[in-house]
Coordinates of C-alpha atoms in Angstrom, one line a residue:
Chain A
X10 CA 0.0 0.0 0.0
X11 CA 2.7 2.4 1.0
X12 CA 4.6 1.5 -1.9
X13 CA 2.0 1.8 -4.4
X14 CA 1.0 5.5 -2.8
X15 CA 5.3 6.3 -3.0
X16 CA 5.1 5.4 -6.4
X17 CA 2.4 7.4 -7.6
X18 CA 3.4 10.4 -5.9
X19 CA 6.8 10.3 -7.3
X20 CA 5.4 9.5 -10.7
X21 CA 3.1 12.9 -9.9
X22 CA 6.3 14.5 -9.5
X23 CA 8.7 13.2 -12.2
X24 CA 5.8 14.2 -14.4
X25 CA 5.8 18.2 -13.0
X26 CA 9.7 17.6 -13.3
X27 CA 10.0 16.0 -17.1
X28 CA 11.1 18.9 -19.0
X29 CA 13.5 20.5 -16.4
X30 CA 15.1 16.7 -16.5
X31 CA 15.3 16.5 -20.0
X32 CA 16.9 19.6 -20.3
X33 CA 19.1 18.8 -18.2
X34 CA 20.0 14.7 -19.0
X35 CA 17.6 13.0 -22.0
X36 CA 15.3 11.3 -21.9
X37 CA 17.3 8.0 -21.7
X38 CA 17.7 8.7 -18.0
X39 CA 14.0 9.5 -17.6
X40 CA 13.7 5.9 -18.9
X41 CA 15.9 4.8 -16.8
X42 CA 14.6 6.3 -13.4
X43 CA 11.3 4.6 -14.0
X44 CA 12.7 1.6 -14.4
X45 CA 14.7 2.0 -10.8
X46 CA 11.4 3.5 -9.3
X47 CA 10.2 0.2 -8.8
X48 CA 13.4 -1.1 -6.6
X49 CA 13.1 2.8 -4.7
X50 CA 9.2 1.7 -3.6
X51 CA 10.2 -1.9 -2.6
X52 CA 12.6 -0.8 -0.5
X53 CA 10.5 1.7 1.0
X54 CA 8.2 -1.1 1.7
X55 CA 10.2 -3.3 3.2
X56 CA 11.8 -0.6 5.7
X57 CA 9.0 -1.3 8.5
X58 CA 9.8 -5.1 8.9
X59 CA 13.5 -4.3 8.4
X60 CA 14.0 -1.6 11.3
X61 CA 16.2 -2.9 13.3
X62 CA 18.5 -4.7 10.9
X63 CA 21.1 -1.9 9.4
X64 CA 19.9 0.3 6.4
X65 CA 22.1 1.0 3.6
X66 CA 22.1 3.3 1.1
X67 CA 23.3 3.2 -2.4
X68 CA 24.0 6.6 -4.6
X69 CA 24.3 6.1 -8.4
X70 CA 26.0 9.2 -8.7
X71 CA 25.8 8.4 -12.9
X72 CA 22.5 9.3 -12.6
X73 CA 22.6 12.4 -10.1
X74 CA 21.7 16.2 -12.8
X75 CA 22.9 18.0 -9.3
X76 CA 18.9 19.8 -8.9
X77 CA 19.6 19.9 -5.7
X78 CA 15.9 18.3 -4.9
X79 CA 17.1 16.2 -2.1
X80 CA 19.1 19.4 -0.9
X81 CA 16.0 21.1 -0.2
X82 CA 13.9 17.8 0.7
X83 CA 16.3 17.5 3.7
X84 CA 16.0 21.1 4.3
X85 CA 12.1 21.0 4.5
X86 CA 12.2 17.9 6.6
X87 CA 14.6 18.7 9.1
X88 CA 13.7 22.7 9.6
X89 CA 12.3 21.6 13.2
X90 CA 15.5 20.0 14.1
X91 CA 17.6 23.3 13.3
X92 CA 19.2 25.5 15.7
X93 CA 17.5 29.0 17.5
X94 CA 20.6 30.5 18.6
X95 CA 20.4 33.0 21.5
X96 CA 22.6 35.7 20.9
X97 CA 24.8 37.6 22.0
X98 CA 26.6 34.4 22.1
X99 CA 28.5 34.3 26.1
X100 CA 32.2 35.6 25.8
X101 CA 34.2 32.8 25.2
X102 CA 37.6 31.9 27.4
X103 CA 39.9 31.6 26.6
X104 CA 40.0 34.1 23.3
X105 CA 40.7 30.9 20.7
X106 CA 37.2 29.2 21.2
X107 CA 36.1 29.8 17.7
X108 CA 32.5 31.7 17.8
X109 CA 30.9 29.4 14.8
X110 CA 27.3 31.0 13.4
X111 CA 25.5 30.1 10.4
X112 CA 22.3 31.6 11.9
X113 CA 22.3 34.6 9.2
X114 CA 23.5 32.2 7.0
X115 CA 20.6 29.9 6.4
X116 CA 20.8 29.5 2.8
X117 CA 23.6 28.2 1.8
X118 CA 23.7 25.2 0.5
X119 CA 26.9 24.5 -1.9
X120 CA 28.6 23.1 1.5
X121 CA 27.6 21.4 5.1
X122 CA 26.6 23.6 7.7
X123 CA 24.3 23.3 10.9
X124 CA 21.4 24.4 8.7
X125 CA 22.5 22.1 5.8
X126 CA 23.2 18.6 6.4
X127 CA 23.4 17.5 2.3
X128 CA 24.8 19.3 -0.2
X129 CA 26.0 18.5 -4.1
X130 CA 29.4 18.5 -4.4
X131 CA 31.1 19.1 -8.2
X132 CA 33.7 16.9 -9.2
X133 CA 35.9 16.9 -12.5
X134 CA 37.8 14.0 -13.7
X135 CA 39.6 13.3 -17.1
X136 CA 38.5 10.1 -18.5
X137 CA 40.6 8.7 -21.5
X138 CA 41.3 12.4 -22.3
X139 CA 38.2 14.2 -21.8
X140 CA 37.2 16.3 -19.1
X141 CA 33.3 14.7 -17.4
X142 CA 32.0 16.4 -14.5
X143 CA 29.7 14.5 -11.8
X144 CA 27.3 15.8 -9.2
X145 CA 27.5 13.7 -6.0
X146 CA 25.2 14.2 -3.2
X147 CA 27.4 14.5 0.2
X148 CA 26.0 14.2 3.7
X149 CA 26.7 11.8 6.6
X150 CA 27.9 8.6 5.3
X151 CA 26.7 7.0 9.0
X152 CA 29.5 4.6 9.3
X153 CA 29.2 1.2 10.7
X154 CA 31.4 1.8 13.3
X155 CA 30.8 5.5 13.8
X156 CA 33.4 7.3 15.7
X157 CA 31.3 10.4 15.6
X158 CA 29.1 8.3 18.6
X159 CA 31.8 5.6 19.8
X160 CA 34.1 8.9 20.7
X161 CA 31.7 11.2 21.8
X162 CA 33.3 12.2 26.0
X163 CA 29.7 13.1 26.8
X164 CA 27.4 10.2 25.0
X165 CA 25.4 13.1 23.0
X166 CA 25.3 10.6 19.8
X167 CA 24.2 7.4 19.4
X168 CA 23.6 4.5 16.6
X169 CA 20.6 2.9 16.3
X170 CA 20.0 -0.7 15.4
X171 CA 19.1 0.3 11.9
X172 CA 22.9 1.9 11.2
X173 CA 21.8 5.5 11.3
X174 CA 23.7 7.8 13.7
X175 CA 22.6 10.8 15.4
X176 CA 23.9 13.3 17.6
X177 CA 21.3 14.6 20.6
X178 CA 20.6 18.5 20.4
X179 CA 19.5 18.6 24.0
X180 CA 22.6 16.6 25.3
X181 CA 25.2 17.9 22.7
X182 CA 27.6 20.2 24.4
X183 CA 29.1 21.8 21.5
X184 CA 33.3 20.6 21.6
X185 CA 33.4 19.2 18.4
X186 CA 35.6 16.6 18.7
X187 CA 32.9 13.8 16.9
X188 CA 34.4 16.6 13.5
X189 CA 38.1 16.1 14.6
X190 CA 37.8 11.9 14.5
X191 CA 35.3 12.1 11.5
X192 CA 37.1 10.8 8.4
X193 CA 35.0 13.6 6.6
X194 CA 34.5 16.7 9.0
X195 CA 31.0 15.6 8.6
X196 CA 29.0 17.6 11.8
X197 CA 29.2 21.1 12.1
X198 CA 28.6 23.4 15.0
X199 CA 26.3 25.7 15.9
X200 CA 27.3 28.7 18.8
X201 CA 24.9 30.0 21.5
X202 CA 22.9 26.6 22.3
X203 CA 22.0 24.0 23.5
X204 CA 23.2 22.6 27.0
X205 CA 26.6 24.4 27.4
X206 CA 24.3 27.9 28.3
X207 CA 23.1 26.6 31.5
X208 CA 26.2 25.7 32.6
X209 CA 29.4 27.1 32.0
X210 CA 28.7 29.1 28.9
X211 CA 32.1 30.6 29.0
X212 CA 34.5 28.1 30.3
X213 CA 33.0 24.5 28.7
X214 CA 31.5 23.7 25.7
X215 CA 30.8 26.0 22.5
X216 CA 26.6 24.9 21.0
X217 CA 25.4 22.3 19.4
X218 CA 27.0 19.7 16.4
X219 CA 24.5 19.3 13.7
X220 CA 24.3 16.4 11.1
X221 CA 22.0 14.0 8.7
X222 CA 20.7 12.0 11.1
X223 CA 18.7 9.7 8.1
X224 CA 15.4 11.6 8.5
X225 CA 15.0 9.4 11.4
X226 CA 11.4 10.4 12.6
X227 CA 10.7 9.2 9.0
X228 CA 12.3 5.5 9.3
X229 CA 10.5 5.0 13.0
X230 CA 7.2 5.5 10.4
X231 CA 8.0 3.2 7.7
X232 CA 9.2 6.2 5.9
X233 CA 12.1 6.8 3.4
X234 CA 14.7 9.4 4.0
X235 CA 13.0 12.6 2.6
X236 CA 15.9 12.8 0.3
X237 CA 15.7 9.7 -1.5
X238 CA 12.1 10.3 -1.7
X239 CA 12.3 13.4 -3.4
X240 CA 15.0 12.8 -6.0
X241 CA 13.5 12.8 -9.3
X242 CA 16.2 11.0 -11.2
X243 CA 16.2 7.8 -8.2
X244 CA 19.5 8.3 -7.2
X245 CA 19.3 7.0 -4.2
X246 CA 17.7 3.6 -2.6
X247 CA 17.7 2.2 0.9
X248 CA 17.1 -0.9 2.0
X249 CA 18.5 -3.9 4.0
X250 CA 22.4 -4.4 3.8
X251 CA 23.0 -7.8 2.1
X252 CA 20.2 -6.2 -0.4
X253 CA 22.3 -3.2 -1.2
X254 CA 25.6 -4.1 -1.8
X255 CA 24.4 -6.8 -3.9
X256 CA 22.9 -4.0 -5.7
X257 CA 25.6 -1.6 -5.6
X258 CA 28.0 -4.2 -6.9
X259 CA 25.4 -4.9 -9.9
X260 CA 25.5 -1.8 -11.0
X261 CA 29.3 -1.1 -10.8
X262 CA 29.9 -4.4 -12.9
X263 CA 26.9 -2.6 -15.3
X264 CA 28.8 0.5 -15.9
X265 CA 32.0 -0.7 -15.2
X266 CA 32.1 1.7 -12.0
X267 CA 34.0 2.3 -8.8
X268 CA 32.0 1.5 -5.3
X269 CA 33.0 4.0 -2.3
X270 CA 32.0 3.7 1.4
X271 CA 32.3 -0.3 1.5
X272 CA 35.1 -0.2 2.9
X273 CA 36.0 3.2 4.3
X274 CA 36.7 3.6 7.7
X275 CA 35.7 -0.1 8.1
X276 CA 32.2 0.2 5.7
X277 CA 29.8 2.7 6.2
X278 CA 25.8 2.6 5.4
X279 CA 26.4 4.7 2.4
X280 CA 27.6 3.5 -0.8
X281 CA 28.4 5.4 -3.8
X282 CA 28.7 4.1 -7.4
X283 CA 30.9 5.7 -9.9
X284 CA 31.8 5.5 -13.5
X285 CA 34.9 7.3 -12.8
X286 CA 37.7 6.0 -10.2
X287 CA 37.0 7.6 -6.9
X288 CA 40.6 9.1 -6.7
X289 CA 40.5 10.7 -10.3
X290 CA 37.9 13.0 -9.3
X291 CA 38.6 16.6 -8.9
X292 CA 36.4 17.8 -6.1
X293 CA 36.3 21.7 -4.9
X294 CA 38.0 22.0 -1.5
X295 CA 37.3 24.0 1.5
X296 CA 35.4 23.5 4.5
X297 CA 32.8 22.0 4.8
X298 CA 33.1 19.9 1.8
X299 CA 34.1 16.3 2.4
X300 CA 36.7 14.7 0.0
X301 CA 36.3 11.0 -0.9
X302 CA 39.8 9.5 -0.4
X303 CA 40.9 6.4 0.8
X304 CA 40.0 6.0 4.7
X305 CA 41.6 3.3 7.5
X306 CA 39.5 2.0 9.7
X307 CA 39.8 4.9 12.2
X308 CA 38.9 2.9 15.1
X309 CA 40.9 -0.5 14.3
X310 CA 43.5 -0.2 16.8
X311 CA 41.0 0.8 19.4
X312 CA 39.2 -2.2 18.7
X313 CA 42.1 -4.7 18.6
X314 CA 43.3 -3.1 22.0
X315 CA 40.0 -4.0 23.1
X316 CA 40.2 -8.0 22.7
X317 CA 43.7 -7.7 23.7
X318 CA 42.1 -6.0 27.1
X319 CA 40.1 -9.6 27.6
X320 CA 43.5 -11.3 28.2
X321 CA 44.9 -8.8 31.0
X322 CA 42.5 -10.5 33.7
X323 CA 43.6 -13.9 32.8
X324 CA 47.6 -12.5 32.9
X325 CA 47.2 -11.0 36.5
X326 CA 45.5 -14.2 37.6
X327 CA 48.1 -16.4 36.2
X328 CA 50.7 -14.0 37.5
X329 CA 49.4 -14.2 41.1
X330 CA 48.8 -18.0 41.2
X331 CA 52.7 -18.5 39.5
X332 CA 53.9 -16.5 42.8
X333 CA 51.8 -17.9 44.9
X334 CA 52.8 -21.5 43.7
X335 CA 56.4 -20.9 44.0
X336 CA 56.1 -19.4 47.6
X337 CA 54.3 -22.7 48.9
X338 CA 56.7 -25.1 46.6
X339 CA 59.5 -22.8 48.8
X340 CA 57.7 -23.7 51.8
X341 CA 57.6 -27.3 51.6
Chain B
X14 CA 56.8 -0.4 54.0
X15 CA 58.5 -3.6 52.4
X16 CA 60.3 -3.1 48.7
X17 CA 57.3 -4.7 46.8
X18 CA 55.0 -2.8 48.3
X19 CA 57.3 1.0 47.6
X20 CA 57.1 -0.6 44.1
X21 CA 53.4 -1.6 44.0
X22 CA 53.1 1.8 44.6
X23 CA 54.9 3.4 41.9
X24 CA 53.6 1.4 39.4
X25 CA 50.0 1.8 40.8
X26 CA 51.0 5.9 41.1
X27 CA 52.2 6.3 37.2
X28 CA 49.4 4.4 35.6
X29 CA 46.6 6.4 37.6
X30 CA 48.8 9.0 36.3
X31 CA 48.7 8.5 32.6
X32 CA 45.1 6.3 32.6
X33 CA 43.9 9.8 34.4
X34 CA 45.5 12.0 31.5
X35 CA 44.8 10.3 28.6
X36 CA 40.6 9.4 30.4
X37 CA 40.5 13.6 30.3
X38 CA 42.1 13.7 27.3
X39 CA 39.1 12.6 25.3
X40 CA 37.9 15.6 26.1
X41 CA 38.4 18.2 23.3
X42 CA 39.8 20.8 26.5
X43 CA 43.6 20.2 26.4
X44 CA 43.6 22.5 22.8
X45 CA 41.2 24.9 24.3
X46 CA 43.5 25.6 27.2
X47 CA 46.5 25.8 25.6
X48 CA 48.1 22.3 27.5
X49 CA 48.7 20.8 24.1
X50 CA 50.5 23.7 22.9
X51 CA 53.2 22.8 25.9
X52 CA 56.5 21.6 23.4
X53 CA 55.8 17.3 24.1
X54 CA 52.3 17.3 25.3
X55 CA 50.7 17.9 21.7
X56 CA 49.6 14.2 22.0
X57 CA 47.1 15.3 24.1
X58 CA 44.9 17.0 21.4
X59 CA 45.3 13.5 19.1
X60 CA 42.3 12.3 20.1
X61 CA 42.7 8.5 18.6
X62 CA 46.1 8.7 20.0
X63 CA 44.7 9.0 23.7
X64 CA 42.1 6.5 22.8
X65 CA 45.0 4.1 22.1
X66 CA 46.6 5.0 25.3
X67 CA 44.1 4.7 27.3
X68 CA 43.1 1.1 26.5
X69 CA 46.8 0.5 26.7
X70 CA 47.5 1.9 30.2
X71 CA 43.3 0.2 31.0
X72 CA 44.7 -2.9 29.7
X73 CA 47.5 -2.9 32.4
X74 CA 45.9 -1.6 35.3
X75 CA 43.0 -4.6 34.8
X76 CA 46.0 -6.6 34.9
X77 CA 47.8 -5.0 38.0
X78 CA 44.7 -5.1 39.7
X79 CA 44.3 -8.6 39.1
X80 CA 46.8 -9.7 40.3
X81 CA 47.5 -7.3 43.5
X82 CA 44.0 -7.9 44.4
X83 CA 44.1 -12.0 43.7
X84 CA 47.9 -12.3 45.9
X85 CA 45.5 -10.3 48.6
X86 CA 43.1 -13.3 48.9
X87 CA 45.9 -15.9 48.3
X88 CA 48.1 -14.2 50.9
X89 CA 44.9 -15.5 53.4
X90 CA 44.0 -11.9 53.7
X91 CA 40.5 -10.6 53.8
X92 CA 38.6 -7.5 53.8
X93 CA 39.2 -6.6 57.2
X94 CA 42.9 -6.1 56.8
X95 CA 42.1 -3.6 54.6
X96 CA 41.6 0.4 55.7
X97 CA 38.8 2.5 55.0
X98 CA 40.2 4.5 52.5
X99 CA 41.5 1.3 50.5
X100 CA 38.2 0.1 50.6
X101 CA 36.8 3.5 49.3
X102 CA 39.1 2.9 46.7
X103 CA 39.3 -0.6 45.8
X104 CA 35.2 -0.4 45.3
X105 CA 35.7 3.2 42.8
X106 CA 38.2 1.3 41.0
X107 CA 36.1 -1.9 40.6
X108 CA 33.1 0.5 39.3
X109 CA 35.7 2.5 37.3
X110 CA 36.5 -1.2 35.0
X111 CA 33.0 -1.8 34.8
X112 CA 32.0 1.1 33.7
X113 CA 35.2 1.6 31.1
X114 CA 34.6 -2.0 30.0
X115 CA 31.2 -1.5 28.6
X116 CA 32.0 1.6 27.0
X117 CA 34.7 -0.7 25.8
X118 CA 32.0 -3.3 24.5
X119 CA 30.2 -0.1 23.0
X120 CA 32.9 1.1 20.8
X121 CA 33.3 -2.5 19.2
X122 CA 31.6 -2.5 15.8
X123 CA 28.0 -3.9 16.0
X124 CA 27.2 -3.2 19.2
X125 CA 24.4 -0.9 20.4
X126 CA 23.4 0.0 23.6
X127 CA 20.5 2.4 24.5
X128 CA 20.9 6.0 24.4
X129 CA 20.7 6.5 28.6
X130 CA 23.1 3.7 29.2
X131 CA 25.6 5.3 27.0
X132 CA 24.8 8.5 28.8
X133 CA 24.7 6.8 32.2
X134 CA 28.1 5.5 31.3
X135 CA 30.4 8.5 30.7
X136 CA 28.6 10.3 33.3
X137 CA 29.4 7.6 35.8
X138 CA 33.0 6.5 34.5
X139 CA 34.1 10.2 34.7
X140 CA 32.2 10.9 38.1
X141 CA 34.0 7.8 39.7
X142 CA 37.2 9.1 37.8
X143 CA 37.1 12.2 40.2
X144 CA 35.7 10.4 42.8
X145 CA 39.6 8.1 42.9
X146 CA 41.2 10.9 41.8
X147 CA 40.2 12.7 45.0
X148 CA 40.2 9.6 47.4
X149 CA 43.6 9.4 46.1
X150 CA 44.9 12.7 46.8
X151 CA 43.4 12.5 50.1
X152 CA 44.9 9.3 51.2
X153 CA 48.5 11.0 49.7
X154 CA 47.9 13.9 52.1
X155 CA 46.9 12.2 54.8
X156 CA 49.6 9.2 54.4
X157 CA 47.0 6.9 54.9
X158 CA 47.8 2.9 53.6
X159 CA 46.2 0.7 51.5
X160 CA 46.0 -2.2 54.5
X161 CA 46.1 -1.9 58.1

C-alpha cells in the first residue's frame, strides 16, 4: 500500500519535473529512473519489517543532474531539528574558542553547515582524455562503526539498530571533537545553544554539532529518508544491507564503476557508485566539503586493543597464582 | 613499607597517572586551554592517540589489579585487613573497570546500547574518575595505607 502510494506520488512529480530533466539529462535517463522507481518503492516497503536490521544506502551518482531536490527535501524535513541560537553568544575563554554561526547564513547550501546537512558536491575528472564532471550528493555517510558516537566524551550521539547515527541536540555540548575523528569533518557546529548555556557558557563547551541524522522520525514511520524520496532521477535507494551491496556491486559491474564507502573507515551505510575511479575525481576543496579518499579503519587499533584488554585479567591471575605456587613449593 | 609494596606503589602511582591524563584527554579541553601547545604534550589533542593510550594503560591496570587484588586473597587476607580509604578505593576502581569495560564493549563495531546507558556510562566512569582521583589525593595527604 505504502509502496504503491510512493510510487504514484513520485510519478506525480517526475511528471511536474519531465522537462527540467530532460533539459538537463535525456530522456534516456527519464527511462531509466522509471525503471529503478520500482526497486526505490520496494525498498521503502520493506523498511517497517526491516527496522532494526542496518539500512544502507546506495547513490548512483551516474544518474545524479545536481537539482539539488534532495538538498531542499532534507532542508524542509529537518527545519524543526535546526538551531534557535540565543545571541549575544557568552564571551568565550579563553579568546581561541572559535564563535561558529550560520544563523544569518541559512541559505547556503553548496557546503555542510548546521542548517544544511546535504549538499551536491562538483567533481571533474579526465576520463581517457576528456574532461566529465559529476554531481555527488554529500551528507553523513553514517559509518558502521561511527566514531562520531563511539568517541563522543559526553554520549550526546548514538547508533541505532538500523545503522543511522545521530547526535542529541538537548545533550550535545558543542566541543566538536565527533568533527576532529570524523574521516569527513561531517558535523558542524552551531554557537549560543544548546546545553553548554546553562552551565558554563564561558569556560566549557561551545553549541550544538548538527548532522544527517537519516530523517530518522521518517524511518520510525516506515518512511524513506525525505531525500531519497524526493529525488526525481532515483539516485538514491535504501534498503536492507546484504540487499544493497548486492545492488551496488550490480550496478558497478553494469557500468564498469567504482563502489565508495564499502570499505572506508571499516564500511559505512552509504555506498556510492561511480563510472569514474573515486581518486581521479577533482572535487572543490574548503570547508565544509568532504573529500572521498581512501579512509583506514579509524577505530581499528582501538578495537584490537580491546580483545587484547580480555587477556589482561587472565595474565594477573596467572601472575598471582605462579607466585603464589612458587612461595608454597618454597615452603615445603 | 616492604620493597614490593614501595614498588606496587609506583607502578600503581604512574598508571593512575597517565590512565587519568589520557581518560580527560578525550575531552576536546587540552587544545582549548593551551596544555597541548606545551612543546611534548601535543599528543594530548590526538584524540585517537589518547584513545589508544588509554586502552593501553586500562589494559595494564585490569591486569595490575588482578593480580594485586588475587595475591591479597591468596596471601589469606580478607577485607578486614584492609583500611577504609583502601576500601573507598578498591570499590571506585572496581566501578571504574566496569564502567570503562562496557564503553569498551560499546565502541566495538556492531554493538548498540540504548541512548541512557551510554549517557549513564560516561557520566558515571568520569564521576568515579574524580571520585579516585580525590580519594587518592586525600589518602597521599593524609599518608594513609592501603592495608592496616
Amino acid at each position: 500500500m505504502q509502496a504503491i502510494a510512493l510510487a504514484g506520488k513520485r510519478e506525480k512529480r517526475m511528471t511536474s519535473k519531465i522537462s527540467r530533466r530532460a533539459f538537463l539529462k535525456g530522456s534516456f535517463t527519464a527511462a531509466g529512473s522509471v525503471a529503478v522507481s520500482g526497486s526505490v518503492a520496494r525498498a521503502a516497503a520493506s523498511l517497517a519489517a526491516e527496522e532494526k536490521a542496518p539500512l544502507v544506502t546506495v547513490i548512483d551518482i551516474s544518474r545524479c543532474i545536481g537539482c539539488e531536490e534532495c538538498v531542499y527535501a532534507c532542508r524542509e524535513s529537518n527545519a524543526a531539528k535546526y538551531p534557535d541560537p540565543q545571541k549575544p553568544f557568552p564571551k568565550m575563554i579563553p579568546k581561541r574558542v572559535p564563535i561558529e554561526d550560520w544563523s544569518d547564513k541559512r541559505d547556503v547550501t553548496d557546503r555542510l553547515t548546521p542548517y544544511n546537512w546535504l549538499f551536491i558536491q562538483q567533481a571533474k575528472a579526465l576520463v581517457n582524455g576528456q574532461e566529465q564532471e559529476l554531481t555527488i550528493p554529500r551528507r553523513c555517510m553514517h559509518c558502521e562503526n561511527p566514531p562520531c558516537v563511539k568517541l563522543c566524551p559526553w554520549g550526546a550521539a548514538k547508533q541505532e539498530p538500523n545503522g543511522l547515527s545521530r547526535i542529541d541536540a538537548d545533550i550535545c555540548l558543542g566541543g566538536s571533537k565527533c568533527k576532529a575523528v570524523c574521516p569527513w569533518d561531517v558535523p558542524q557546529r552551531q554557537t549560543g545553544v544548546g546545553l553548554y548555556l546553562d552551565i558554563l557558557p564561558s569556560l566549557a563547551g561551545n553549541g550544538v554539532m548538527y548532522k544527517c541524522d537519516r530523517c530518522y522520525q521518517r524511518l520510525e514511520k516506515g518512511h524513506i529518508p525525505a531525500c531519497i524520496e524526493a529525488c526525481p532521477e532515483d539516485v538514491q535507494t535504501i534498503g536492507p544491507r546484504s540487499e544493497m551491496i548486492a545492488q551496488a556491486h550490480a550496478l558497478a559491474r553494469e557500468m564498469e564503476g567504482f563502489i565508495y564507502g564499502e570499505k572506508e573507515n571499516g564500511g559505512t551505510h552509504t555506498l556510492y557508485v561511480s563510472p569514474v575511479p573515486f581518486d581521479q575525481l577533482i572535487f572543490e576543496q574548503g570547508k565544509g566539503k568532504p573529500s572521498m579518499g581512501r579512509v583506514e579503519d579509524r577505530m581499528a587499533d582501538g578495537n584490537n586493543l580491546a580483545r587484547a584488554m580480555l587477556i589482561a585479567p587472565i595474565a594477573g591471575a596467572v601472575a598471582a597464582f605462579g607466585k603464589f605456587y612458587k612461595r608454597v613449593k618454597e615452603d615445603g | 613499607m616492604s620493597l614490593v609494596y614501595k614498588t606496587r606503589q609506583i607502578v600503581y602511582g604512574f598508571t593512575l597517572f597517565f590512565i587519568a591524563l589520557s581518560g580527560f584527554a578525550q575531552m576536546p579541553i587540552f587544545k582549548r586551554y593551551y596544555i597541548a601547545d606545551i612543546p611534548g604534550l601535543g599528543w594530548l589533542d590526538q584524540f585517537y592517540v589518547t584513545h589508544v593510550l588509554h586502552y593501553v594503560f586500562a589494559t595494564f591496570f585490569i591486569g595490575f589489579g588482578i593480580y594485586v587484588g588475587m595475591d591479597f586473597v591468596l596471601n589469606k587476607k580478607n577485607i578486614s585487613g584492609l583500611t577504609a580509604s583502601g576500601v573507598v578505593k578498591i570499590a571506585v576502581i572496581v566501578g571504574l573497570m566496569v564502567s570503562g569495560g562496557l564503553m569498551v564493549a560499546k565502541n566495538l563495531p556492531g554493538i548498540y546500547f540504548s541512548h541512557t546507558l551510554i549517557y549513564v556510562m560516561n557520566i558515571s566512569h568520569l564521576g568515579l574518575c574524580m571520585a579516585l582521583l580525590m580519594a587518592s589525593a586525600y589518602t597521599l595527604v593524609r599518608r594513609k595505607a592501603w592495608i592496616k
